[in-house]
Short mmCIF file of C-alpha atoms in Angstrom, two decimals:
data_model
loop_
_atom_site.label_atom_id
_atom_site.label_comp_id
_atom_site.label_asym_id
_atom_site.label_seq_id
_atom_site.Cartn_x
_atom_site.Cartn_y
_atom_site.Cartn_z
CA VAL A 1 51.92 82.07 -30.29
CA HIS A 2 48.93 83.77 -31.90
CA SER A 3 47.00 82.16 -34.75
CA GLU A 4 44.55 83.04 -37.50
CA GLN A 5 43.10 81.04 -40.37
CA LEU A 6 41.25 81.59 -43.62
CA THR A 7 39.48 79.12 -45.88
CA THR A 8 39.16 79.64 -49.63
CA THR A 9 37.68 77.79 -52.56
CA ALA A 10 40.65 78.86 -54.71
CA SER A 11 43.05 76.04 -55.54
CA GLU A 12 46.37 75.79 -53.75
CA SER A 13 48.23 76.36 -57.03
CA THR A 14 46.20 79.52 -57.63
CA ILE A 15 47.06 81.04 -54.25
CA ALA A 16 50.70 79.91 -54.08
CA GLY A 17 52.07 83.21 -55.37
CA ILE A 18 49.96 85.20 -52.92
CA LEU A 19 51.16 83.05 -50.02
CA THR A 20 54.77 83.43 -51.16
CA GLU A 21 54.38 87.21 -51.28
CA ALA A 22 52.87 87.21 -47.77
CA GLN A 23 55.70 85.03 -46.44
CA ARG A 24 58.33 87.35 -47.92
CA THR A 25 56.61 90.44 -46.51
CA TRP A 26 55.94 89.01 -43.03
CA ALA A 27 58.86 86.64 -42.45
CA GLY A 28 57.92 86.31 -38.77
CA VAL A 29 54.56 84.74 -39.67
CA GLU A 30 54.48 81.00 -40.31
CA ILE A 31 52.04 80.25 -43.14
CA GLY A 32 50.60 76.82 -43.87
CA SER A 33 48.11 75.71 -46.52
CA TYR A 34 45.98 72.60 -46.23
CA PRO A 35 43.75 71.47 -49.11
CA LYS A 36 40.59 69.51 -48.34
CA TYR A 37 39.06 67.33 -51.01
CA ASP A 38 36.56 65.37 -48.88
CA ARG A 39 33.54 67.55 -49.78
CA LYS A 40 32.58 70.04 -52.46
CA PRO A 41 33.42 72.75 -52.92
CA TYR A 42 37.05 71.78 -52.42
CA THR A 43 38.77 74.23 -50.12
CA VAL A 44 42.20 75.26 -48.88
CA THR A 45 42.63 76.36 -45.28
CA VAL A 46 45.47 78.82 -44.76
CA THR A 47 46.90 78.99 -41.24
CA LEU A 48 48.95 81.84 -39.81
CA ASP A 49 51.02 81.59 -36.63
CA SER A 50 53.26 84.23 -35.06
CA ARG A 51 54.49 85.64 -31.77
CA ASP A 52 54.25 89.12 -33.36
CA THR A 53 50.59 90.12 -33.13
CA ALA A 54 50.97 93.18 -35.37
CA ALA A 55 52.65 91.18 -38.15
CA LEU A 56 50.04 88.44 -37.82
CA GLN A 57 47.16 90.91 -38.12
CA ALA A 58 48.78 92.71 -41.07
CA CYS A 59 49.37 89.42 -42.89
CA HIS A 60 45.82 88.26 -42.13
CA ALA A 61 44.38 91.52 -43.49
CA PHE A 62 46.50 91.24 -46.65
CA LEU A 63 45.34 87.66 -47.27
CA ARG A 64 41.68 88.49 -46.58
CA THR A 65 41.89 91.12 -49.31
CA ALA A 66 44.00 89.06 -51.73
CA LEU A 67 41.79 85.97 -51.35
CA ALA A 68 38.47 87.81 -51.00
CA ASP A 69 36.79 86.27 -54.05
CA GLY A 70 37.05 82.72 -52.76
CA LEU A 71 36.78 83.13 -48.98
CA VAL A 72 34.42 80.75 -47.19
CA SER A 73 32.79 82.18 -44.08
CA ASP A 74 31.90 78.77 -42.60
CA PRO A 75 34.00 75.94 -44.08
CA ASP A 76 31.96 73.30 -42.22
CA LYS A 77 28.85 74.16 -44.26
CA ARG A 78 30.03 72.58 -47.51
CA ASP A 79 28.07 69.98 -49.42
CA PRO A 80 28.73 66.37 -48.36
#
């Protein structure tokens, strides 16, 4: 299984439609979303898992574009 992840400052409710669209388009990619409220800014980590590398990469590219405004390059560097 191959994996990718993205972290965004967008709320889970804001990105739900985007994640649903990605799941419909790439049914072979398992998508999970995990909000973190322990530090600001609050973030949501989106995980992608698939045996199909091409589908995984296509889904990852779609989400990077769709979530571009809120992407966090290093989620561990948030304020305590």
